[in-house]
Amino acid sequence: MTPPLRIRRAARALLLDSDDRVLLVRFEFPTATVWATPGGGQEPGEDDEATLRRELREELGLADVDIGPLVWMRRHVVPFLDGSWDGQRDHIYLVRTAPFEPAPMLSWEELRAERLHELRWWTVDELCSVPVTTHFAPRTLPSLLADLIRDGVPETPIETGI
């Protein structure tokens, strides 16, 4: 009998400013560079909101934000490099904010230890015009974002796929 998968729960922010730019983080893994929404795994005793608030402070220096609705969900089964998990289940919440310059609470050494190497604001046009070799998480992030900006928040969260 195969043991059940160990899936880590995570909370992430679809962080949009007043110009509908999205703030993404660049992760460097041994096999790929991936642009993703900021956020991360839950610590014991945390719910999604507590996780997201902690991660936004650590990664971006962003505090006192209004966390909006859950808009996307993503399940990704891939073993973590350290062997601690078999995959991750992301809950991605819409967070609207004024434009700001990220000032992480963690040092860049600490961020790089978590494989985070860059923070960048993107427009939808920029996302849609990058080379097809650029990896996003979720993979269809550019079209998902364009749909959300055009159509508004979905009635129920969208399962994004990997």
Short mmCIF file of N, CA and C in Angstrom, two decimals:
data_model
loop_
_atom_site.label_atom_id
_atom_site.label_comp_id
_atom_site.label_asym_id
_atom_site.label_seq_id
_atom_site.Cartn_x
_atom_site.Cartn_y
_atom_site.Cartn_z
N MET A 1 0.83 -1.18 0.00
CA MET A 1 0.00 0.00 0.00
C MET A 1 0.88 1.25 0.00
N THR A 2 0.55 2.20 -0.85
CA THR A 2 1.30 3.45 -0.94
C THR A 2 0.89 4.38 0.19
N PRO A 3 1.89 4.97 0.89
CA PRO A 3 1.52 5.90 1.97
C PRO A 3 0.87 7.15 1.40
N PRO A 4 0.02 7.82 2.20
CA PRO A 4 -0.63 9.04 1.70
C PRO A 4 0.42 10.13 1.45
N LEU A 5 0.10 10.99 0.50
CA LEU A 5 1.00 12.09 0.19
C LEU A 5 1.03 13.10 1.34
N ARG A 6 2.20 13.62 1.59
CA ARG A 6 2.38 14.66 2.60
C ARG A 6 2.33 16.00 1.85
N ILE A 7 1.18 16.65 1.90
CA ILE A 7 0.97 17.91 1.17
C ILE A 7 0.98 19.07 2.16
N ARG A 8 1.89 19.99 1.95
CA ARG A 8 1.99 21.18 2.81
C ARG A 8 0.93 22.19 2.39
N ARG A 9 0.29 22.80 3.35
CA ARG A 9 -0.68 23.86 3.09
C ARG A 9 0.05 25.19 3.06
N ALA A 10 -0.28 26.03 2.09
CA ALA A 10 0.37 27.34 1.95
C ALA A 10 -0.67 28.40 1.61
N ALA A 11 -0.36 29.64 1.98
CA ALA A 11 -1.20 30.79 1.64
C ALA A 11 -0.34 31.77 0.85
N ARG A 12 -0.92 32.29 -0.22
CA ARG A 12 -0.20 33.21 -1.11
C ARG A 12 -1.09 34.41 -1.42
N ALA A 13 -0.45 35.50 -1.86
CA ALA A 13 -1.17 36.73 -2.18
C ALA A 13 -1.05 37.04 -3.66
N LEU A 14 -2.19 37.22 -4.30
CA LEU A 14 -2.23 37.82 -5.63
C LEU A 14 -2.26 39.31 -5.35
N LEU A 15 -1.07 39.90 -5.26
CA LEU A 15 -0.90 41.27 -4.80
C LEU A 15 -0.97 42.22 -5.98
N LEU A 16 -2.05 43.00 -6.04
CA LEU A 16 -2.26 43.95 -7.15
C LEU A 16 -2.26 45.37 -6.63
N ASP A 17 -1.54 46.24 -7.36
CA ASP A 17 -1.56 47.66 -6.98
C ASP A 17 -2.66 48.38 -7.74
N SER A 18 -2.75 49.68 -7.56
CA SER A 18 -3.84 50.47 -8.16
C SER A 18 -3.77 50.53 -9.68
N ASP A 19 -2.62 50.17 -10.26
CA ASP A 19 -2.48 50.11 -11.73
C ASP A 19 -2.62 48.69 -12.25
N ASP A 20 -3.10 47.76 -11.41
CA ASP A 20 -3.25 46.35 -11.73
C ASP A 20 -1.93 45.67 -12.06
N ARG A 21 -0.83 46.19 -11.50
CA ARG A 21 0.43 45.47 -11.59
C ARG A 21 0.43 44.41 -10.50
N VAL A 22 1.07 43.29 -10.77
CA VAL A 22 1.14 42.20 -9.81
C VAL A 22 2.59 42.07 -9.34
N LEU A 23 2.75 41.85 -8.03
CA LEU A 23 4.08 41.65 -7.48
C LEU A 23 4.36 40.15 -7.41
N LEU A 24 5.43 39.74 -8.08
CA LEU A 24 5.82 38.33 -8.09
C LEU A 24 7.21 38.17 -7.49
N VAL A 25 7.47 36.97 -7.01
CA VAL A 25 8.78 36.62 -6.48
C VAL A 25 9.42 35.59 -7.41
N ARG A 26 10.74 35.69 -7.56
CA ARG A 26 11.47 34.73 -8.42
C ARG A 26 12.17 33.73 -7.53
N PHE A 27 11.80 32.46 -7.73
CA PHE A 27 12.44 31.36 -7.03
C PHE A 27 13.44 30.68 -7.96
N GLU A 28 14.58 30.32 -7.40
CA GLU A 28 15.60 29.57 -8.14
C GLU A 28 15.70 28.17 -7.57
N PHE A 29 15.29 27.20 -8.37
CA PHE A 29 15.39 25.80 -8.00
C PHE A 29 16.47 25.15 -8.86
N PRO A 30 16.99 24.00 -8.48
CA PRO A 30 18.03 23.36 -9.29
C PRO A 30 17.59 23.08 -10.73
N THR A 31 16.31 22.86 -10.94
CA THR A 31 15.84 22.50 -12.28
C THR A 31 15.10 23.61 -13.01
N ALA A 32 14.79 24.72 -12.33
CA ALA A 32 14.00 25.78 -12.99
C ALA A 32 14.00 27.07 -12.20
N THR A 33 13.77 28.15 -12.92
CA THR A 33 13.47 29.45 -12.34
C THR A 33 11.96 29.62 -12.44
N VAL A 34 11.31 30.00 -11.34
CA VAL A 34 9.85 30.10 -11.32
C VAL A 34 9.45 31.43 -10.69
N TRP A 35 8.57 32.15 -11.39
CA TRP A 35 7.95 33.37 -10.86
C TRP A 35 6.62 32.97 -10.24
N ALA A 36 6.39 33.40 -8.99
CA ALA A 36 5.18 33.00 -8.27
C ALA A 36 4.69 34.15 -7.41
N THR A 37 3.51 33.98 -6.88
CA THR A 37 2.94 34.95 -5.96
C THR A 37 3.65 34.82 -4.60
N PRO A 38 3.79 35.93 -3.86
CA PRO A 38 4.43 35.85 -2.55
C PRO A 38 3.57 35.07 -1.56
N GLY A 39 4.23 34.46 -0.62
CA GLY A 39 3.54 33.68 0.40
C GLY A 39 4.34 32.43 0.71
N GLY A 40 3.76 31.53 1.48
CA GLY A 40 4.48 30.31 1.81
C GLY A 40 3.70 29.41 2.73
N GLY A 41 4.41 28.42 3.24
CA GLY A 41 3.81 27.35 4.02
C GLY A 41 3.37 27.75 5.40
N GLN A 42 2.30 27.09 5.84
CA GLN A 42 1.75 27.34 7.17
C GLN A 42 2.64 26.74 8.24
N GLU A 43 2.77 27.49 9.32
CA GLU A 43 3.45 27.01 10.52
C GLU A 43 2.38 26.40 11.43
N PRO A 44 2.78 25.53 12.35
CA PRO A 44 1.80 24.94 13.27
C PRO A 44 0.97 26.01 13.98
N GLY A 45 -0.34 25.81 14.00
CA GLY A 45 -1.25 26.72 14.66
C GLY A 45 -1.72 27.89 13.83
N GLU A 46 -1.15 28.07 12.63
CA GLU A 46 -1.56 29.18 11.77
C GLU A 46 -2.74 28.79 10.89
N ASP A 47 -3.59 29.79 10.58
CA ASP A 47 -4.58 29.63 9.54
C ASP A 47 -4.06 30.39 8.32
N ASP A 48 -4.83 30.41 7.24
CA ASP A 48 -4.38 31.08 6.02
C ASP A 48 -4.04 32.54 6.26
N GLU A 49 -4.89 33.25 7.00
CA GLU A 49 -4.66 34.68 7.21
C GLU A 49 -3.37 34.93 7.97
N ALA A 50 -3.14 34.18 9.04
CA ALA A 50 -1.92 34.36 9.83
C ALA A 50 -0.68 34.03 9.00
N THR A 51 -0.77 32.97 8.22
CA THR A 51 0.35 32.60 7.35
C THR A 51 0.64 33.70 6.35
N LEU A 52 -0.39 34.19 5.71
CA LEU A 52 -0.20 35.21 4.68
C LEU A 52 0.35 36.50 5.28
N ARG A 53 -0.16 36.92 6.40
CA ARG A 53 0.36 38.14 7.03
C ARG A 53 1.84 37.98 7.40
N ARG A 54 2.21 36.84 7.96
CA ARG A 54 3.61 36.60 8.32
C ARG A 54 4.50 36.61 7.07
N GLU A 55 4.07 35.90 6.03
CA GLU A 55 4.87 35.81 4.81
C GLU A 55 5.02 37.17 4.12
N LEU A 56 3.96 37.96 4.09
CA LEU A 56 4.05 39.28 3.44
C LEU A 56 5.00 40.21 4.21
N ARG A 57 5.00 40.11 5.53
CA ARG A 57 5.97 40.89 6.32
C ARG A 57 7.39 40.43 6.03
N GLU A 58 7.60 39.11 6.08
CA GLU A 58 8.95 38.57 5.90
C GLU A 58 9.49 38.84 4.50
N GLU A 59 8.70 38.55 3.47
CA GLU A 59 9.19 38.63 2.09
C GLU A 59 9.15 40.03 1.51
N LEU A 60 8.18 40.85 1.94
CA LEU A 60 7.97 42.16 1.30
C LEU A 60 8.05 43.34 2.24
N GLY A 61 8.02 43.09 3.54
CA GLY A 61 7.94 44.18 4.51
C GLY A 61 6.57 44.82 4.53
N LEU A 62 5.56 44.10 4.07
CA LEU A 62 4.21 44.63 3.94
C LEU A 62 3.37 44.19 5.14
N ALA A 63 2.81 45.18 5.84
CA ALA A 63 1.96 44.89 7.01
C ALA A 63 0.66 45.66 6.88
N ASP A 64 -0.30 45.29 7.69
CA ASP A 64 -1.58 46.01 7.76
C ASP A 64 -2.28 46.09 6.41
N VAL A 65 -2.41 44.97 5.74
CA VAL A 65 -3.13 44.92 4.47
C VAL A 65 -4.48 44.26 4.69
N ASP A 66 -5.41 44.59 3.80
CA ASP A 66 -6.70 43.91 3.80
C ASP A 66 -6.59 42.69 2.89
N ILE A 67 -6.81 41.54 3.46
CA ILE A 67 -6.76 40.31 2.67
C ILE A 67 -8.14 40.08 2.09
N GLY A 68 -8.17 40.02 0.77
CA GLY A 68 -9.43 39.86 0.07
C GLY A 68 -9.83 38.40 -0.08
N PRO A 69 -10.67 38.13 -1.05
CA PRO A 69 -11.22 36.78 -1.20
C PRO A 69 -10.20 35.77 -1.74
N LEU A 70 -10.47 34.52 -1.44
CA LEU A 70 -9.72 33.41 -2.01
C LEU A 70 -10.12 33.32 -3.48
N VAL A 71 -9.17 33.52 -4.40
CA VAL A 71 -9.50 33.54 -5.83
C VAL A 71 -9.01 32.32 -6.59
N TRP A 72 -7.88 31.77 -6.17
CA TRP A 72 -7.30 30.62 -6.87
C TRP A 72 -6.83 29.58 -5.86
N MET A 73 -6.84 28.32 -6.29
CA MET A 73 -6.26 27.23 -5.51
C MET A 73 -5.38 26.42 -6.45
N ARG A 74 -4.27 25.91 -5.91
CA ARG A 74 -3.31 25.18 -6.73
C ARG A 74 -2.72 24.04 -5.91
N ARG A 75 -2.75 22.84 -6.48
CA ARG A 75 -2.11 21.69 -5.84
C ARG A 75 -0.98 21.23 -6.75
N HIS A 76 0.20 21.16 -6.18
CA HIS A 76 1.38 20.78 -6.94
C HIS A 76 2.08 19.64 -6.23
N VAL A 77 2.13 18.48 -6.87
CA VAL A 77 2.79 17.33 -6.27
C VAL A 77 4.19 17.22 -6.88
N VAL A 78 5.16 17.56 -6.06
CA VAL A 78 6.57 17.43 -6.42
C VAL A 78 7.34 17.35 -5.10
N PRO A 79 8.18 16.35 -4.94
CA PRO A 79 8.89 16.22 -3.66
C PRO A 79 9.76 17.45 -3.37
N PHE A 80 9.69 17.93 -2.13
CA PHE A 80 10.55 19.03 -1.71
C PHE A 80 12.00 18.54 -1.71
N LEU A 81 12.92 19.42 -1.99
CA LEU A 81 14.33 19.07 -2.07
C LEU A 81 14.85 18.48 -0.77
N ASP A 82 14.31 18.95 0.36
CA ASP A 82 14.77 18.43 1.65
C ASP A 82 14.03 17.17 2.09
N GLY A 83 13.07 16.71 1.28
CA GLY A 83 12.34 15.48 1.58
C GLY A 83 11.23 15.62 2.59
N SER A 84 10.95 16.84 3.05
CA SER A 84 9.97 17.02 4.11
C SER A 84 8.52 16.92 3.64
N TRP A 85 8.25 17.18 2.37
CA TRP A 85 6.89 17.17 1.84
C TRP A 85 6.89 16.56 0.44
N ASP A 86 5.71 16.06 0.05
CA ASP A 86 5.53 15.50 -1.29
C ASP A 86 4.91 16.50 -2.25
N GLY A 87 4.49 17.64 -1.75
CA GLY A 87 3.87 18.66 -2.59
C GLY A 87 3.27 19.76 -1.73
N GLN A 88 2.52 20.63 -2.40
CA GLN A 88 1.97 21.79 -1.70
C GLN A 88 0.59 22.13 -2.25
N ARG A 89 -0.27 22.62 -1.37
CA ARG A 89 -1.61 23.10 -1.71
C ARG A 89 -1.66 24.58 -1.40
N ASP A 90 -1.68 25.41 -2.46
CA ASP A 90 -1.71 26.86 -2.30
C ASP A 90 -3.13 27.38 -2.29
N HIS A 91 -3.43 28.26 -1.35
CA HIS A 91 -4.65 29.07 -1.37
C HIS A 91 -4.19 30.48 -1.68
N ILE A 92 -4.67 31.04 -2.77
CA ILE A 92 -4.18 32.33 -3.26
C ILE A 92 -5.29 33.37 -3.11
N TYR A 93 -5.01 34.40 -2.29
CA TYR A 93 -5.97 35.43 -1.94
C TYR A 93 -5.64 36.73 -2.67
N LEU A 94 -6.67 37.44 -3.09
CA LEU A 94 -6.49 38.74 -3.70
C LEU A 94 -6.18 39.77 -2.60
N VAL A 95 -5.09 40.51 -2.80
CA VAL A 95 -4.70 41.57 -1.87
C VAL A 95 -4.44 42.81 -2.71
N ARG A 96 -5.26 43.83 -2.50
CA ARG A 96 -5.10 45.12 -3.19
C ARG A 96 -4.27 46.04 -2.32
N THR A 97 -3.35 46.77 -2.92
CA THR A 97 -2.50 47.67 -2.17
C THR A 97 -2.09 48.86 -3.03
N ALA A 98 -1.69 49.92 -2.39
CA ALA A 98 -1.08 51.03 -3.11
C ALA A 98 0.30 50.56 -3.59
N PRO A 99 0.82 51.17 -4.65
CA PRO A 99 2.17 50.81 -5.09
C PRO A 99 3.17 51.05 -3.94
N PHE A 100 4.14 50.17 -3.82
CA PHE A 100 5.17 50.32 -2.78
C PHE A 100 6.44 49.63 -3.25
N GLU A 101 7.52 50.00 -2.64
CA GLU A 101 8.81 49.35 -2.91
C GLU A 101 9.02 48.29 -1.84
N PRO A 102 9.11 47.02 -2.21
CA PRO A 102 9.28 45.97 -1.20
C PRO A 102 10.55 46.20 -0.37
N ALA A 103 10.42 45.98 0.91
CA ALA A 103 11.54 46.08 1.86
C ALA A 103 11.45 44.88 2.79
N PRO A 104 11.92 43.72 2.35
CA PRO A 104 11.76 42.50 3.14
C PRO A 104 12.27 42.64 4.57
N MET A 105 11.54 42.00 5.48
CA MET A 105 11.96 41.94 6.87
C MET A 105 13.12 40.95 7.02
N LEU A 106 13.10 39.89 6.23
CA LEU A 106 14.20 38.93 6.24
C LEU A 106 15.35 39.50 5.42
N SER A 107 16.56 39.08 5.74
CA SER A 107 17.72 39.49 4.95
C SER A 107 17.70 38.75 3.61
N TRP A 108 18.44 39.28 2.65
CA TRP A 108 18.52 38.58 1.36
C TRP A 108 19.20 37.23 1.52
N GLU A 109 20.09 37.10 2.47
CA GLU A 109 20.69 35.79 2.73
C GLU A 109 19.61 34.80 3.18
N GLU A 110 18.74 35.24 4.08
CA GLU A 110 17.66 34.37 4.55
C GLU A 110 16.68 34.06 3.42
N LEU A 111 16.35 35.06 2.60
CA LEU A 111 15.43 34.83 1.48
C LEU A 111 16.03 33.85 0.49
N ARG A 112 17.29 34.02 0.18
CA ARG A 112 17.94 33.11 -0.79
C ARG A 112 18.01 31.68 -0.23
N ALA A 113 18.12 31.55 1.08
CA ALA A 113 18.09 30.22 1.68
C ALA A 113 16.74 29.54 1.43
N GLU A 114 15.70 30.35 1.22
CA GLU A 114 14.37 29.84 0.87
C GLU A 114 14.17 29.83 -0.65
N ARG A 115 15.26 30.07 -1.39
CA ARG A 115 15.30 30.05 -2.85
C ARG A 115 14.65 31.28 -3.51
N LEU A 116 14.32 32.30 -2.71
CA LEU A 116 13.74 33.53 -3.24
C LEU A 116 14.88 34.49 -3.61
N HIS A 117 14.90 34.95 -4.88
CA HIS A 117 16.02 35.74 -5.37
C HIS A 117 15.66 37.11 -5.92
N GLU A 118 14.39 37.38 -6.16
CA GLU A 118 14.03 38.68 -6.73
C GLU A 118 12.55 38.97 -6.46
N LEU A 119 12.24 40.26 -6.35
CA LEU A 119 10.86 40.73 -6.22
C LEU A 119 10.64 41.72 -7.35
N ARG A 120 9.51 41.58 -8.05
CA ARG A 120 9.30 42.45 -9.20
C ARG A 120 7.82 42.69 -9.46
N TRP A 121 7.48 43.95 -9.77
CA TRP A 121 6.13 44.29 -10.23
C TRP A 121 6.04 44.02 -11.73
N TRP A 122 4.93 43.44 -12.17
CA TRP A 122 4.69 43.12 -13.59
C TRP A 122 3.33 43.68 -14.01
N THR A 123 3.25 44.14 -15.25
CA THR A 123 1.95 44.44 -15.85
C THR A 123 1.46 43.18 -16.53
N VAL A 124 0.16 43.13 -16.82
CA VAL A 124 -0.38 41.98 -17.55
C VAL A 124 0.29 41.87 -18.92
N ASP A 125 0.49 43.00 -19.60
CA ASP A 125 1.14 42.96 -20.91
C ASP A 125 2.54 42.37 -20.82
N GLU A 126 3.29 42.74 -19.79
CA GLU A 126 4.64 42.17 -19.62
C GLU A 126 4.57 40.66 -19.40
N LEU A 127 3.64 40.23 -18.55
CA LEU A 127 3.49 38.80 -18.29
C LEU A 127 3.15 38.02 -19.56
N CYS A 128 2.27 38.61 -20.36
CA CYS A 128 1.81 37.92 -21.57
C CYS A 128 2.83 37.95 -22.71
N SER A 129 3.88 38.78 -22.57
CA SER A 129 4.84 38.89 -23.67
C SER A 129 6.20 38.26 -23.35
N VAL A 130 6.32 37.57 -22.22
CA VAL A 130 7.61 36.94 -21.88
C VAL A 130 7.81 35.69 -22.74
N PRO A 131 9.05 35.27 -22.91
CA PRO A 131 9.30 34.04 -23.68
C PRO A 131 8.55 32.84 -23.08
N VAL A 132 8.18 31.92 -23.92
CA VAL A 132 7.44 30.74 -23.45
C VAL A 132 8.27 29.89 -22.50
N THR A 133 9.56 30.12 -22.45
CA THR A 133 10.42 29.37 -21.54
C THR A 133 10.36 29.89 -20.10
N THR A 134 9.67 31.02 -19.89
CA THR A 134 9.51 31.57 -18.54
C THR A 134 8.47 30.74 -17.80
N HIS A 135 8.82 30.34 -16.59
CA HIS A 135 7.92 29.51 -15.79
C HIS A 135 7.21 30.35 -14.73
N PHE A 136 5.90 30.16 -14.64
CA PHE A 136 5.09 30.80 -13.62
C PHE A 136 4.41 29.72 -12.78
N ALA A 137 4.07 30.08 -11.56
CA ALA A 137 3.27 29.20 -10.71
C ALA A 137 2.11 30.04 -10.18
N PRO A 138 0.90 29.70 -10.62
CA PRO A 138 0.54 28.62 -11.54
C PRO A 138 1.02 28.91 -12.96
N ARG A 139 1.13 27.85 -13.73
CA ARG A 139 1.66 27.97 -15.10
C ARG A 139 0.91 28.97 -15.95
N THR A 140 -0.40 29.04 -15.77
CA THR A 140 -1.23 29.93 -16.58
C THR A 140 -1.47 31.27 -15.90
N LEU A 141 -0.58 31.68 -15.01
CA LEU A 141 -0.75 32.92 -14.26
C LEU A 141 -1.06 34.11 -15.15
N PRO A 142 -0.36 34.33 -16.28
CA PRO A 142 -0.68 35.51 -17.09
C PRO A 142 -2.14 35.54 -17.56
N SER A 143 -2.66 34.42 -18.04
CA SER A 143 -4.05 34.43 -18.52
C SER A 143 -5.04 34.47 -17.35
N LEU A 144 -4.71 33.79 -16.24
CA LEU A 144 -5.58 33.86 -15.06
C LEU A 144 -5.70 35.29 -14.55
N LEU A 145 -4.57 36.01 -14.53
CA LEU A 145 -4.58 37.39 -14.07
C LEU A 145 -5.36 38.28 -15.03
N ALA A 146 -5.14 38.10 -16.32
CA ALA A 146 -5.88 38.89 -17.31
C ALA A 146 -7.39 38.67 -17.15
N ASP A 147 -7.79 37.42 -16.94
CA ASP A 147 -9.21 37.10 -16.75
C ASP A 147 -9.76 37.77 -15.49
N LEU A 148 -9.00 37.73 -14.40
CA LEU A 148 -9.46 38.32 -13.15
C LEU A 148 -9.61 39.84 -13.29
N ILE A 149 -8.67 40.48 -13.93
CA ILE A 149 -8.75 41.93 -14.11
C ILE A 149 -9.92 42.29 -15.02
N ARG A 150 -10.14 41.51 -16.06
CA ARG A 150 -11.24 41.78 -16.99
C ARG A 150 -12.60 41.44 -16.39
N ASP A 151 -12.71 40.29 -15.73
CA ASP A 151 -14.01 39.76 -15.30
C ASP A 151 -14.31 39.97 -13.82
N GLY A 152 -13.32 40.35 -13.04
CA GLY A 152 -13.52 40.50 -11.61
C GLY A 152 -13.29 39.19 -10.86
N VAL A 153 -13.53 39.24 -9.58
CA VAL A 153 -13.31 38.09 -8.70
C VAL A 153 -14.30 36.98 -9.05
N PRO A 154 -13.81 35.75 -9.19
CA PRO A 154 -14.73 34.65 -9.51
C PRO A 154 -15.68 34.36 -8.34
N GLU A 155 -16.85 33.82 -8.66
CA GLU A 155 -17.82 33.49 -7.61
C GLU A 155 -17.29 32.43 -6.66
N THR A 156 -16.56 31.48 -7.20
CA THR A 156 -15.90 30.45 -6.38
C THR A 156 -14.45 30.40 -6.81
N PRO A 157 -13.55 30.01 -5.91
CA PRO A 157 -12.14 29.96 -6.26
C PRO A 157 -11.89 29.04 -7.46
N ILE A 158 -10.97 29.46 -8.30
CA ILE A 158 -10.60 28.69 -9.50
C ILE A 158 -9.47 27.73 -9.16
N GLU A 159 -9.65 26.49 -9.54
CA GLU A 159 -8.58 25.49 -9.41
C GLU A 159 -7.67 25.70 -10.62
N THR A 160 -6.45 26.17 -10.38
CA THR A 160 -5.59 26.63 -11.47
C THR A 160 -4.81 25.54 -12.18
N GLY A 161 -4.73 24.36 -11.60
CA GLY A 161 -3.79 23.38 -12.14
C GLY A 161 -2.39 23.79 -11.72
N ILE A 162 -1.40 23.03 -12.17
CA ILE A 162 -0.05 23.33 -11.74
C ILE A 162 0.46 24.55 -12.43
#
